[in-house]
XYZ file of C-alpha atoms in Angstrom:
771
model
C 168.643 -35.018 -81.935
C 172.005 -34.343 -80.364
C 172.834 -32.548 -77.166
C 174.979 -29.799 -78.644
C 173.681 -28.982 -82.084
C 174.963 -25.542 -83.091
C 176.077 -25.512 -86.756
C 174.906 -29.105 -87.203
C 172.249 -30.219 -89.733
C 169.906 -31.433 -87.014
C 166.563 -32.783 -88.213
C 163.629 -30.592 -87.265
C 162.070 -31.544 -83.943
C 158.616 -30.441 -85.111
C 158.574 -32.652 -88.185
C 157.658 -35.884 -86.437
C 154.556 -34.272 -84.999
C 153.548 -32.498 -88.191
C 154.224 -35.337 -90.619
C 152.257 -37.810 -88.524
C 149.170 -35.608 -88.577
C 149.541 -34.513 -84.977
C 149.748 -30.822 -85.853
C 147.042 -28.595 -84.429
C 145.841 -25.879 -86.779
C 142.993 -23.427 -86.305
C 140.528 -25.746 -88.033
C 141.520 -28.524 -85.612
C 140.246 -26.622 -82.574
C 137.186 -28.596 -81.355
C 133.880 -27.169 -82.555
C 132.189 -27.248 -79.130
C 128.953 -25.982 -80.605
C 130.579 -23.171 -82.553
C 128.464 -21.211 -85.002
C 129.759 -20.986 -88.560
C 130.308 -17.761 -90.455
C 130.194 -17.186 -94.193
C 130.912 -13.914 -95.984
C 128.783 -12.313 -98.699
C 131.263 -10.797 -101.168
C 130.861 -8.237 -103.886
C 130.785 -9.580 -107.458
C 131.716 -6.109 -108.735
C 134.966 -4.176 -108.674
C 133.294 -0.781 -108.245
C 129.707 -0.105 -107.278
C 127.408 1.808 -104.989
C 125.346 -0.383 -102.674
C 121.823 0.844 -103.324
C 120.229 -1.600 -100.916
C 120.590 -4.862 -99.025
C 117.621 -7.158 -98.335
C 118.501 -9.828 -95.794
C 114.960 -10.842 -94.836
C 114.853 -14.042 -96.869
C 118.266 -15.096 -95.650
C 117.410 -14.452 -92.003
C 114.314 -16.637 -92.292
C 116.189 -19.670 -93.560
C 116.636 -22.758 -91.338
C 119.687 -22.689 -89.086
C 120.431 -19.004 -89.624
C 121.203 -17.029 -86.473
C 121.795 -13.630 -88.081
C 122.826 -11.722 -91.168
C 125.072 -8.773 -90.318
C 125.514 -5.647 -92.441
C 127.678 -2.546 -92.185
C 124.797 -0.735 -90.501
C 124.822 -3.282 -87.676
C 128.549 -2.778 -87.143
C 128.232 1.001 -87.243
C 125.462 0.900 -84.627
C 127.867 -0.760 -82.213
C 130.818 1.482 -83.004
C 132.993 -1.079 -84.767
C 135.920 0.705 -86.384
C 137.780 0.109 -89.623
C 141.089 -1.746 -89.793
C 143.801 0.917 -89.841
C 147.030 1.219 -91.740
C 149.647 1.608 -88.997
C 152.351 3.169 -91.167
C 152.495 6.979 -91.150
C 154.223 8.345 -94.214
C 155.089 11.843 -95.370
C 154.832 12.856 -99.006
C 157.683 14.680 -100.727
C 156.081 18.015 -99.858
C 155.854 17.074 -96.183
C 152.105 16.472 -96.139
C 150.785 13.195 -94.705
C 149.715 10.346 -96.974
C 146.030 9.935 -97.751
C 143.855 7.590 -95.718
C 142.214 4.479 -97.105
C 141.449 2.370 -94.019
C 139.986 -1.075 -94.622
C 136.318 -1.396 -93.552
C 135.105 -4.669 -92.078
C 132.073 -4.522 -94.380
C 131.679 -2.193 -97.341
C 130.217 1.148 -96.250
C 127.914 2.050 -99.104
C 130.581 1.518 -101.769
C 132.468 -1.569 -102.915
C 135.982 -1.137 -104.259
C 137.114 -4.588 -105.371
C 135.684 -7.939 -106.370
C 135.442 -10.067 -103.240
C 135.034 -7.197 -100.790
C 132.849 -8.259 -97.830
C 129.354 -6.753 -97.982
C 127.608 -8.794 -95.267
C 128.124 -11.987 -93.329
C 125.881 -14.824 -92.221
C 126.097 -16.608 -88.885
C 124.420 -19.998 -88.799
C 124.403 -23.355 -87.034
C 126.217 -25.077 -89.890
C 128.467 -23.957 -92.690
C 126.019 -25.240 -95.291
C 123.192 -23.214 -93.755
C 125.434 -20.136 -93.769
C 126.369 -20.629 -97.419
C 122.776 -21.195 -98.466
C 121.664 -18.055 -96.658
C 124.477 -16.021 -98.217
C 123.048 -16.921 -101.616
C 119.704 -15.511 -100.488
C 121.067 -12.100 -99.469
C 119.869 -9.646 -102.100
C 122.245 -6.739 -102.711
C 121.300 -4.045 -105.200
C 124.402 -2.608 -106.862
C 124.768 0.424 -109.066
C 127.939 -0.498 -110.913
C 130.607 2.058 -111.746
C 133.697 2.033 -113.970
C 136.786 0.559 -112.352
C 140.543 0.765 -112.769
C 142.705 -2.305 -112.221
C 145.656 -1.512 -114.499
C 148.478 -0.077 -112.410
C 150.134 1.667 -115.348
C 146.948 3.696 -115.974
C 145.803 4.262 -112.397
C 147.057 7.863 -112.200
C 145.823 8.929 -115.624
C 143.414 11.848 -115.606
C 140.594 9.964 -117.301
C 140.395 6.899 -115.041
C 137.851 6.382 -112.242
C 138.802 7.307 -108.702
C 138.871 4.497 -106.154
C 138.284 7.007 -103.347
C 136.650 10.331 -104.209
C 138.950 12.245 -101.866
C 142.207 10.779 -103.265
C 142.989 12.702 -106.490
C 144.650 10.715 -109.289
C 144.388 7.653 -107.010
C 147.730 8.752 -105.566
C 147.704 7.765 -101.907
C 151.312 8.812 -101.310
C 154.230 10.362 -103.172
C 157.464 9.549 -101.314
C 161.143 9.915 -102.058
C 164.530 8.999 -100.607
C 168.122 9.823 -101.475
C 169.980 12.795 -102.862
C 168.283 13.917 -106.069
C 170.701 16.766 -106.775
C 173.778 14.588 -106.363
C 172.282 11.878 -108.560
C 171.351 14.377 -111.284
C 174.854 15.864 -111.277
C 176.424 12.415 -111.626
C 174.125 11.525 -114.506
C 175.305 14.646 -116.341
C 178.895 13.408 -115.971
C 178.108 9.850 -117.062
C 179.801 8.277 -120.068
C 176.888 5.871 -120.436
C 173.333 5.653 -119.091
C 171.244 2.475 -119.146
C 167.482 2.822 -118.858
C 165.007 0.067 -118.178
C 161.328 -0.357 -117.346
C 160.444 -3.513 -115.434
C 157.220 -5.027 -114.165
C 157.063 -6.849 -110.850
C 153.956 -8.945 -111.319
C 151.235 -9.303 -108.697
C 151.348 -12.495 -106.651
C 148.558 -14.414 -104.904
C 150.211 -15.962 -101.856
C 148.361 -19.307 -101.721
C 149.590 -20.587 -98.370
C 148.882 -24.288 -97.921
C 146.631 -23.615 -94.923
C 143.964 -21.027 -95.779
C 143.248 -18.235 -93.335
C 140.963 -19.166 -90.466
C 139.617 -17.639 -87.267
C 137.638 -18.840 -84.265
C 136.415 -16.500 -81.517
C 134.873 -16.969 -78.098
C 133.573 -14.255 -75.782
C 133.226 -14.404 -72.000
C 130.405 -12.077 -71.040
C 131.358 -12.226 -67.354
C 134.810 -10.789 -67.995
C 134.100 -8.962 -71.253
C 137.016 -10.825 -72.790
C 137.621 -12.461 -76.171
C 139.729 -15.484 -77.053
C 140.607 -15.424 -80.737
C 142.350 -18.413 -82.303
C 143.855 -17.772 -85.713
C 146.861 -18.676 -87.814
C 148.953 -15.509 -87.625
C 152.522 -14.280 -87.647
C 152.042 -12.112 -84.557
C 149.377 -12.555 -81.908
C 150.234 -9.157 -80.423
C 149.590 -7.362 -83.702
C 146.036 -8.691 -83.731
C 145.551 -8.075 -80.023
C 146.564 -4.427 -80.236
C 144.720 -3.449 -83.409
C 141.515 -5.321 -82.608
C 141.320 -3.931 -79.097
C 142.371 -0.349 -79.634
C 141.329 0.542 -83.182
C 138.405 -1.739 -83.972
C 136.538 -2.618 -80.744
C 137.955 0.301 -78.729
C 138.556 -1.653 -75.526
C 141.588 -2.222 -73.339
C 144.170 -4.609 -74.812
C 143.739 -7.024 -71.903
C 140.233 -7.748 -73.194
C 141.755 -9.845 -75.959
C 143.612 -13.101 -75.794
C 144.964 -14.214 -79.175
C 146.171 -17.770 -79.700
C 148.033 -19.028 -82.746
C 148.433 -22.802 -83.023
C 150.382 -24.440 -85.853
C 150.402 -22.382 -89.056
C 150.589 -23.877 -92.544
C 152.542 -21.122 -94.254
C 152.440 -17.361 -93.839
C 154.903 -15.585 -96.176
C 153.917 -12.167 -94.798
C 150.252 -12.503 -95.711
C 149.239 -13.869 -92.286
C 150.793 -11.001 -90.345
C 147.845 -8.686 -90.845
C 144.436 -8.007 -89.342
C 141.616 -8.924 -91.728
C 137.874 -8.205 -91.751
C 137.101 -11.823 -90.900
C 138.998 -11.496 -87.596
C 136.624 -8.714 -86.651
C 133.553 -10.594 -87.861
C 134.078 -13.670 -85.676
C 134.846 -11.525 -82.628
C 131.784 -9.355 -83.191
C 129.517 -12.365 -83.659
C 130.922 -14.232 -80.640
C 130.127 -11.272 -78.400
C 126.724 -10.652 -79.913
C 125.457 -14.233 -79.827
C 127.295 -15.602 -76.794
C 128.729 -18.597 -78.641
C 131.973 -19.512 -80.305
C 132.067 -18.519 -83.979
C 134.290 -20.054 -86.626
C 135.307 -19.039 -90.146
C 137.520 -20.977 -92.556
C 138.393 -19.593 -95.986
C 138.128 -21.784 -99.038
C 140.686 -21.474 -101.818
C 138.450 -19.240 -103.917
C 137.969 -16.822 -101.029
C 141.737 -16.758 -100.485
C 142.267 -15.434 -104.005
C 139.741 -12.657 -103.374
C 140.531 -11.726 -99.772
C 144.131 -12.535 -98.787
C 146.498 -9.635 -99.309
C 148.416 -9.976 -102.571
C 152.104 -9.267 -103.091
C 154.445 -7.244 -105.342
C 152.662 -5.403 -108.233
C 155.067 -2.647 -109.223
C 155.948 -0.884 -112.451
C 159.431 0.580 -112.127
C 161.660 2.748 -114.288
C 165.345 2.718 -113.486
C 168.397 4.567 -114.778
C 171.982 3.510 -114.176
C 174.851 5.956 -114.779
C 178.362 4.626 -115.503
C 181.679 6.338 -116.099
C 184.049 5.517 -118.963
C 185.709 2.771 -116.912
C 182.393 1.024 -116.256
C 182.122 2.190 -112.654
C 178.641 2.832 -111.312
C 178.049 6.478 -110.525
C 174.400 6.837 -109.641
C 171.005 5.189 -109.727
C 167.648 6.891 -110.283
C 164.373 5.064 -109.722
C 160.719 5.891 -110.249
C 158.462 3.221 -108.823
C 154.679 2.929 -109.038
C 153.390 0.526 -106.382
C 149.870 -0.854 -106.301
C 148.196 -0.628 -102.899
C 144.885 -2.128 -104.024
C 141.597 -0.639 -102.900
C 142.540 -0.174 -99.232
C 145.725 0.314 -97.256
C 146.533 -2.903 -95.429
C 148.374 -2.630 -92.111
C 151.922 -2.235 -93.451
C 151.299 -1.621 -97.150
C 152.996 1.801 -97.561
C 156.139 0.547 -95.809
C 156.868 -2.167 -98.375
C 157.824 -0.116 -101.467
C 159.245 2.800 -99.497
C 161.323 2.311 -96.349
C 161.618 -1.485 -96.634
C 162.220 -1.747 -100.353
C 164.589 1.150 -100.902
C 166.962 0.083 -98.105
C 168.647 -2.241 -100.592
C 168.585 -0.132 -103.771
C 172.294 0.609 -103.442
C 172.753 -3.150 -103.090
C 176.358 -4.381 -102.828
C 177.698 -1.719 -105.176
C 179.605 1.491 -104.563
C 177.144 4.000 -105.947
C 177.974 7.599 -105.173
C 174.331 8.615 -105.126
C 170.903 6.980 -105.313
C 167.530 8.655 -105.586
C 164.158 6.924 -105.620
C 160.651 8.283 -105.942
C 157.755 5.969 -105.038
C 154.109 6.545 -105.926
C 151.601 4.510 -103.937
C 148.508 4.041 -106.065
C 144.978 2.847 -105.336
C 143.182 0.508 -107.736
C 139.981 -1.547 -107.653
C 141.868 -4.667 -106.609
C 142.561 -6.734 -103.495
C 144.845 -4.857 -101.053
C 148.567 -5.485 -101.456
C 150.974 -5.880 -98.550
C 154.169 -7.677 -97.587
C 155.018 -10.919 -99.377
C 158.240 -12.865 -98.805
C 160.988 -10.247 -99.038
C 158.600 -7.272 -98.855
C 160.111 -4.698 -101.204
C 163.627 -6.081 -101.319
C 162.898 -8.537 -104.178
C 161.446 -5.671 -106.206
C 164.505 -3.466 -105.696
C 167.025 -6.221 -106.338
C 165.145 -7.238 -109.467
C 165.466 -3.747 -110.918
C 169.157 -3.335 -110.060
C 170.227 -6.740 -111.358
C 168.226 -6.354 -114.568
C 169.808 -2.926 -115.096
C 173.323 -4.279 -114.632
C 172.799 -7.034 -117.184
C 171.355 -4.519 -119.640
C 174.313 -2.179 -119.072
C 176.780 -5.017 -119.639
C 175.176 -5.777 -123.015
C 175.165 -2.120 -124.027
C 178.821 -1.434 -123.215
C 180.101 -4.877 -124.172
C 181.256 -5.848 -120.678
C 181.317 -9.246 -119.035
C 178.374 -9.488 -116.639
C 180.352 -10.983 -113.771
C 183.274 -8.627 -114.232
C 181.010 -5.569 -114.286
C 179.569 -6.575 -110.950
C 182.970 -7.420 -109.497
C 184.345 -4.052 -110.613
C 181.636 -2.248 -108.648
C 181.407 -4.328 -105.470
C 181.986 -2.665 -102.132
C 185.230 -4.358 -100.970
C 185.344 -6.341 -97.748
C 188.098 -3.988 -96.567
C 185.540 -1.154 -96.522
C 183.366 -2.829 -93.882
C 181.564 -1.390 -92.014
C 180.367 0.526 -95.052
C 177.801 3.316 -95.305
C 175.810 3.003 -98.525
C 174.572 5.810 -100.733
C 171.238 5.491 -98.929
C 172.850 5.720 -95.492
C 172.538 2.035 -94.591
C 175.512 0.577 -92.723
C 176.648 -2.848 -93.918
C 178.500 -4.405 -91.012
C 180.070 -7.312 -92.906
C 180.360 -9.007 -96.266
C 182.834 -10.333 -98.799
C 180.963 -10.033 -102.078
C 183.978 -10.901 -104.240
C 184.489 -14.162 -102.386
C 180.843 -15.165 -102.693
C 180.721 -14.366 -106.406
C 183.936 -16.231 -107.165
C 182.682 -19.286 -105.283
C 179.409 -19.245 -107.219
C 181.115 -18.878 -110.597
C 183.472 -21.730 -109.805
C 180.790 -24.145 -108.579
C 178.541 -23.342 -111.540
C 181.415 -23.683 -114.052
C 180.604 -20.302 -115.550
C 183.623 -20.532 -117.859
C 182.415 -23.824 -119.314
C 179.046 -22.417 -120.338
C 179.871 -21.734 -124.029
C 180.405 -25.449 -124.631
C 177.091 -26.282 -123.007
C 175.368 -23.603 -125.090
C 176.814 -25.142 -128.237
C 175.364 -28.551 -127.328
C 171.911 -27.026 -126.956
C 172.268 -25.136 -130.240
C 172.983 -28.420 -131.982
C 169.508 -29.524 -130.876
C 167.901 -26.254 -132.017
C 167.498 -25.062 -128.419
C 168.568 -21.781 -126.829
C 170.620 -22.071 -123.659
C 171.171 -19.120 -121.352
C 172.889 -18.422 -118.083
C 171.977 -15.596 -115.749
C 173.150 -14.283 -112.436
C 171.919 -11.957 -109.759
C 173.849 -10.738 -106.756
C 171.281 -9.811 -104.131
C 171.337 -7.828 -100.906
C 168.685 -8.446 -98.285
C 167.907 -6.185 -95.335
C 166.119 -7.753 -92.421
C 163.766 -5.770 -90.236
C 160.994 -5.845 -87.694
C 160.287 -4.901 -84.101
C 163.025 -3.097 -82.145
C 163.073 -5.619 -79.301
C 162.354 -9.255 -78.569
C 161.550 -11.282 -75.470
C 162.440 -14.770 -74.297
C 161.445 -16.562 -71.102
C 162.741 -19.901 -69.855
C 160.920 -21.857 -67.163
C 162.014 -25.043 -65.430
C 159.036 -27.348 -64.919
C 158.348 -29.869 -62.186
C 158.407 -32.728 -64.703
C 162.054 -32.056 -65.509
C 161.585 -30.126 -68.730
C 162.557 -26.650 -69.834
C 159.899 -24.498 -71.484
C 161.124 -21.704 -73.741
C 158.550 -18.974 -74.362
C 159.328 -16.926 -77.477
C 157.899 -13.781 -79.036
C 158.183 -14.952 -82.626
C 155.822 -17.270 -84.495
C 156.800 -20.253 -86.580
C 154.863 -20.656 -89.810
C 156.929 -23.563 -91.077
C 160.491 -22.224 -90.855
C 161.855 -24.601 -88.207
C 162.000 -22.144 -85.316
C 161.425 -24.845 -82.706
C 164.534 -26.717 -83.805
C 166.750 -23.642 -84.002
C 165.694 -22.391 -80.569
C 166.177 -25.842 -79.048
C 169.683 -25.875 -80.497
C 170.467 -22.451 -79.028
C 169.132 -23.272 -75.575
C 170.732 -26.704 -75.566
C 174.070 -25.249 -76.598
C 174.098 -22.624 -73.862
C 172.584 -24.606 -70.999
C 173.882 -28.062 -71.921
C 170.404 -29.571 -71.725
C 169.332 -32.535 -73.842
C 167.129 -31.404 -76.723
C 164.455 -33.905 -75.718
C 163.949 -31.928 -72.503
C 163.408 -28.560 -74.204
C 159.964 -27.421 -75.344
C 159.294 -24.248 -77.303
C 156.113 -22.324 -76.479
C 154.740 -19.637 -78.779
C 151.595 -17.960 -80.027
C 149.619 -17.111 -76.862
C 149.298 -13.465 -75.877
C 148.337 -14.450 -72.322
C 151.306 -16.733 -71.736
C 153.783 -14.392 -73.408
C 153.250 -10.690 -72.604
C 155.068 -9.250 -75.613
C 156.745 -10.205 -78.843
C 157.719 -8.846 -82.218
C 156.210 -11.680 -84.234
C 157.746 -13.141 -87.347
C 158.418 -11.061 -90.431
C 161.353 -9.481 -92.200
C 163.542 -12.579 -91.670
C 164.121 -11.373 -88.107
C 163.297 -14.386 -85.972
C 166.594 -16.168 -85.347
C 168.815 -13.159 -84.804
C 166.185 -11.293 -82.761
C 164.866 -14.156 -80.660
C 168.370 -15.603 -80.552
C 169.672 -12.488 -78.849
C 166.837 -12.671 -76.311
C 167.591 -16.357 -75.676
C 171.283 -15.551 -75.234
C 170.488 -12.899 -72.624
C 168.051 -15.191 -70.839
C 170.415 -18.169 -70.665
C 173.229 -15.925 -69.426
C 171.011 -14.696 -66.580
C 170.003 -18.265 -65.733
C 173.630 -19.313 -65.499
C 174.369 -16.465 -63.080
C 171.359 -17.408 -60.940
C 172.435 -21.016 -61.103
C 175.967 -20.253 -59.940
C 174.589 -18.683 -56.778
C 172.134 -21.514 -56.150
C 174.804 -24.135 -56.836
C 177.192 -22.380 -54.464
C 174.608 -22.726 -51.687
C 173.939 -26.385 -52.494
C 177.604 -27.354 -52.814
C 178.660 -25.150 -49.901
C 181.179 -23.199 -51.925
C 181.908 -19.607 -52.797
C 180.163 -18.260 -55.889
C 183.540 -17.305 -57.310
C 184.550 -20.983 -57.230
C 181.566 -22.128 -59.298
C 181.893 -22.563 -63.062
C 179.293 -23.738 -65.548
C 180.436 -26.309 -68.100
C 178.586 -28.843 -70.265
C 175.296 -28.373 -68.453
C 176.660 -28.614 -64.916
C 177.780 -26.250 -62.149
C 181.164 -27.342 -60.834
C 183.513 -26.377 -58.031
C 186.801 -25.424 -59.626
C 189.524 -27.993 -59.024
C 187.168 -30.692 -57.666
C 184.846 -33.345 -59.028
C 181.881 -31.976 -57.124
C 179.090 -30.749 -59.415
C 175.354 -30.608 -59.992
C 173.703 -30.564 -63.396
C 171.310 -27.721 -64.142
C 168.165 -29.875 -64.326
C 168.900 -31.497 -60.959
C 169.645 -28.113 -59.449
C 166.396 -26.683 -60.802
C 164.545 -29.636 -59.271
C 165.468 -28.363 -55.817
C 164.335 -24.800 -56.469
C 160.582 -25.104 -57.067
C 158.139 -23.176 -54.928
C 154.604 -21.882 -55.229
C 155.720 -19.052 -57.517
C 157.634 -21.258 -59.960
C 161.340 -21.974 -60.020
C 164.157 -19.773 -58.816
C 165.947 -20.236 -62.154
C 162.982 -19.076 -64.216
C 164.066 -16.006 -66.172
C 162.730 -13.607 -68.801
C 164.794 -11.067 -70.686
C 164.084 -8.514 -73.400
C 166.776 -7.857 -75.974
C 167.034 -4.534 -77.751
C 167.442 -5.183 -81.470
C 169.454 -2.110 -82.285
C 170.799 -3.236 -85.661
C 169.435 -5.436 -88.380
C 171.338 -7.603 -90.814
C 172.248 -7.687 -94.495
C 172.243 -11.226 -95.885
C 173.633 -11.401 -99.407
C 174.523 -13.890 -102.063
C 174.770 -14.876 -105.690
C 172.123 -16.804 -107.627
C 173.005 -18.389 -110.967
C 170.422 -20.046 -113.201
C 171.046 -22.021 -116.353
C 168.033 -22.493 -118.622
C 167.130 -23.930 -121.972
C 164.395 -22.458 -124.170
C 162.609 -24.145 -127.051
C 162.174 -21.264 -129.537
C 159.312 -23.039 -131.308
C 157.156 -23.385 -128.185
C 158.619 -20.839 -125.764
C 158.919 -23.487 -123.053
C 161.659 -22.814 -120.465
C 163.481 -25.656 -118.731
C 165.582 -24.748 -115.700
C 168.552 -27.081 -116.082
C 170.567 -26.037 -113.073
C 170.209 -23.591 -110.220
C 172.833 -22.519 -107.703
C 172.655 -20.258 -104.669
C 175.809 -19.165 -102.883
C 174.740 -17.394 -99.704
C 176.313 -15.388 -96.927
C 173.784 -15.562 -94.115
C 176.384 -15.163 -91.403
C 176.917 -17.844 -88.778
C 174.636 -20.797 -89.471
C 172.866 -22.532 -86.584
C 171.362 -25.339 -88.680
C 172.508 -25.755 -92.313
C 169.663 -28.154 -93.100
C 167.023 -25.625 -92.083
C 168.737 -22.815 -93.981
C 168.914 -24.927 -97.124
C 165.221 -25.703 -96.775
C 164.395 -22.030 -96.425
C 166.478 -21.175 -99.491
C 164.807 -23.943 -101.496
C 161.362 -22.641 -100.610
C 162.268 -19.059 -101.447
C 163.740 -20.026 -104.807
C 160.619 -22.037 -105.641
C 158.460 -18.992 -104.925
C 160.770 -16.752 -106.933
C 160.688 -19.223 -109.820
C 156.909 -19.160 -109.676
C 156.889 -15.387 -109.993
C 159.526 -15.338 -112.728
C 158.118 -18.024 -114.989
C 154.566 -19.008 -114.057
C 152.398 -16.910 -111.740
C 150.210 -14.247 -113.316
C 147.486 -12.411 -111.426
C 145.201 -11.148 -114.173
C 142.329 -8.698 -113.803
C 139.949 -7.971 -116.636
C 140.480 -4.273 -117.440
C 136.827 -3.726 -118.342
C 134.973 -5.465 -115.523
C 137.665 -5.573 -112.831
C 137.077 -9.321 -112.412
C 139.963 -11.473 -111.207
C 140.432 -13.821 -114.142
C 143.085 -15.942 -112.428
C 140.938 -16.655 -109.405
C 141.636 -20.344 -108.907
C 144.425 -22.862 -109.230
C 142.929 -23.827 -112.583
C 143.989 -20.413 -113.896
C 146.867 -19.435 -111.607
C 150.008 -21.501 -112.169
C 151.866 -22.303 -108.978
C 155.124 -24.180 -109.577
C 154.859 -27.956 -109.363
C 157.565 -30.487 -108.575
C 158.593 -30.890 -112.202
C 158.980 -27.116 -112.635
C 161.601 -26.805 -109.906
C 165.136 -28.147 -110.443
C 167.442 -29.486 -107.779
C 168.620 -26.332 -106.028
C 172.265 -26.342 -105.063
C 173.124 -24.276 -102.005
C 176.625 -23.232 -100.995
C 177.498 -21.175 -97.938
C 180.206 -18.593 -97.400
C 179.917 -17.724 -93.729
C 180.880 -14.134 -92.990
C 179.765 -13.635 -89.360
C 177.552 -10.640 -88.794
C 179.179 -8.008 -86.609
C 175.933 -6.367 -85.502
C 174.681 -9.126 -83.179
C 176.501 -11.459 -80.758
C 175.320 -14.614 -82.549
C 176.864 -13.552 -85.847
C 173.705 -14.638 -87.721
C 171.942 -12.922 -90.599
C 168.331 -13.561 -91.547
C 167.879 -16.298 -94.141
C 164.134 -16.783 -94.457
C 163.462 -14.468 -97.386
C 166.751 -14.525 -99.271
C 165.788 -17.260 -101.729
C 162.869 -15.240 -103.043
C 165.011 -12.103 -103.385
C 167.701 -13.357 -105.747
C 165.789 -15.842 -107.878
C 163.547 -13.680 -110.130
C 166.375 -11.567 -111.629
C 168.674 -14.581 -112.013
C 166.012 -16.508 -113.921
C 164.898 -13.619 -116.142
C 168.509 -12.681 -116.888
C 169.087 -16.302 -117.914
C 166.025 -16.307 -120.188
C 167.093 -13.054 -121.842
C 170.596 -14.455 -122.311
C 169.109 -17.530 -123.959
C 167.074 -15.401 -126.366
C 169.896 -12.996 -127.209
C 170.619 -14.634 -130.585
C 166.955 -14.142 -131.488
C 167.310 -10.416 -130.820
C 165.147 -10.393 -127.685
C 166.500 -7.811 -125.226
C 163.884 -7.922 -122.509
C 160.845 -9.753 -121.214
C 158.543 -9.139 -118.274
C 157.628 -11.626 -115.588
C 156.159 -14.139 -115.781
C 158.185 -15.386 -118.750
C 155.510 -17.853 -119.826
C 155.831 -19.877 -123.048
C 153.265 -17.597 -124.681
C 155.206 -14.432 -123.825
C 158.506 -15.913 -124.944
C 157.047 -17.167 -128.211
C 155.468 -13.747 -128.845
C 158.770 -11.966 -128.091
C 160.654 -14.130 -130.577
C 157.914 -13.757 -133.185
C 157.827 -9.970 -132.788
C 161.572 -9.701 -133.443
C 161.332 -11.985 -136.460
C 158.434 -10.015 -137.926
C 160.262 -6.723 -137.419
C 163.356 -8.053 -139.189
């Protein structure tokens, strides 16, 4: 590590600890006599619970209790609420579908919790769960999103007609319609954004303790926001004051949005800890994760793009059907509506955009935010539409995009959906990507593949991201008696490298050696507030709070140094980690100064500041994929992959590249491999394990080239734009556009994700048979 590391590819400070096995995850918390909890889950997608007999299970050795919905109801335990209010097009509120901790007389998806066992050991809990006898009266189910609103399908909730939980719209419908009437050409496309099972490396886990003397819980769980859990569990579920909960998040092995939310198992361990006066622990296995973690994506979208005779984009119309699953998870309605539509206008100069979003209930696992949260879905539609339009009007794909870019001279620019882009040079980014990828040399490479009876394709996608999250963030810096600086942050690292980035920021501003800076996070007692991590907000939000905090420390330090050095405050300057008297060699470094300022209440330099996050950021960039397809087998090989990103000012290029690599790998998985399949008759999840669900492996992912074009963000003093989700936003359309380009000579004009060998082979065969 170096002392001043801004913009340098500094190795992550957390890696030494994590790679040597010194990480501390929820499962590493000492057992200390903790009881173990195991969940009894429904084997049916839709059924009435006619009865539950727990007598045999309760009598088994080691079993402390078997808890049912009736037990929870008797103690007033509430459901897990959706915290997003949403108005339908007619002004009425969305329907309710809050998530019960245990099924209340009806089960609505395979894997829904019906009861849970608390026992001395996990094996005793599992054995007892097998002995719980649940009598089900099965009912027809609906798992197919495209049919969920049909008049003849079963209702997931009896009081939600047509399974339509909300009907929302944004944009100017009249203006869009008028522009479509003027259009010289209209391109129409229906795309599927396939459902994703998140599969974080560390499964979800929770451990709760209850102090009867204080009436207070301590919940340890891998989360993306301890305050989210604290507030919902206290106020909505247990109906107690927030200070009755302390939530601790240790190291987290991947989150991707899925670990932001409150789950039934959080409630179960807290309930059991209070009831039985002992710590209670639950750890999901991989099979449970498939059936209980929130899933991602799952949209069917129809889009229309209107162009004038010169190939200029006039308007965009979108009708999106978004699967919510059986219950509304905490943020679920936000994802396809407010979050997703923010980027529908993308980097193009549309005159009008209108989108209508239908949120639909099905007998499936609830769906919520997954890396990108709505923005990948919107970008996928727009970039697929543009490629289709280019084919239809005979335009060059890159030139069509370039012709319609918002120019850098227009910044700040108000989009057709009223979003203000503060900065960006989309032409520059595109030109850099085309040059690095040797776009012009592609025909020769295609010819070489053709000589070997292979199909080579190249595809691009220019994406626009929109970061989001809480409207403020907090940072606190404390100087310790052992000569270190502790930085308390309101975000939560789940593998992104936050500790390194924050150390770089603090070290840069206070001139302190990185080895003396420690980042503290994930404890709702130690840190009174925080916005958590989601929406690629962490660096620019927490960074602004750190900037405010360090500035206040420097001002405090100038006054303290003036007293120590017997000088006027106006004569004190702060440079390279030391307070100096102007024009002399007299100085004191900040750590030495802090060492003289300790008292019983802490240190006089200790400071906390809250930054208002008034504006969010718009990362953008160009992805280009080059693929080769074997038409006889349908197998896709990704030969080369390039990302050219504008994520504003870069604090650590190595970390940003790592984030982009991870996002592209996840996007590649969605585009080519991952398929969440439900049986339409039984509602069973057929891809319920890693034997049936194809995550990308090392040999599926090419070397990912990453170039940066730094256009500093004008909406925050650091100039940074969020980078954590961008890789997953641009990769699916780039890859699918490349596959379609490869199959163009076979007459294939479209294919849905995932573009598996079977689907590609079938698409080629269908065209051949029709010819």
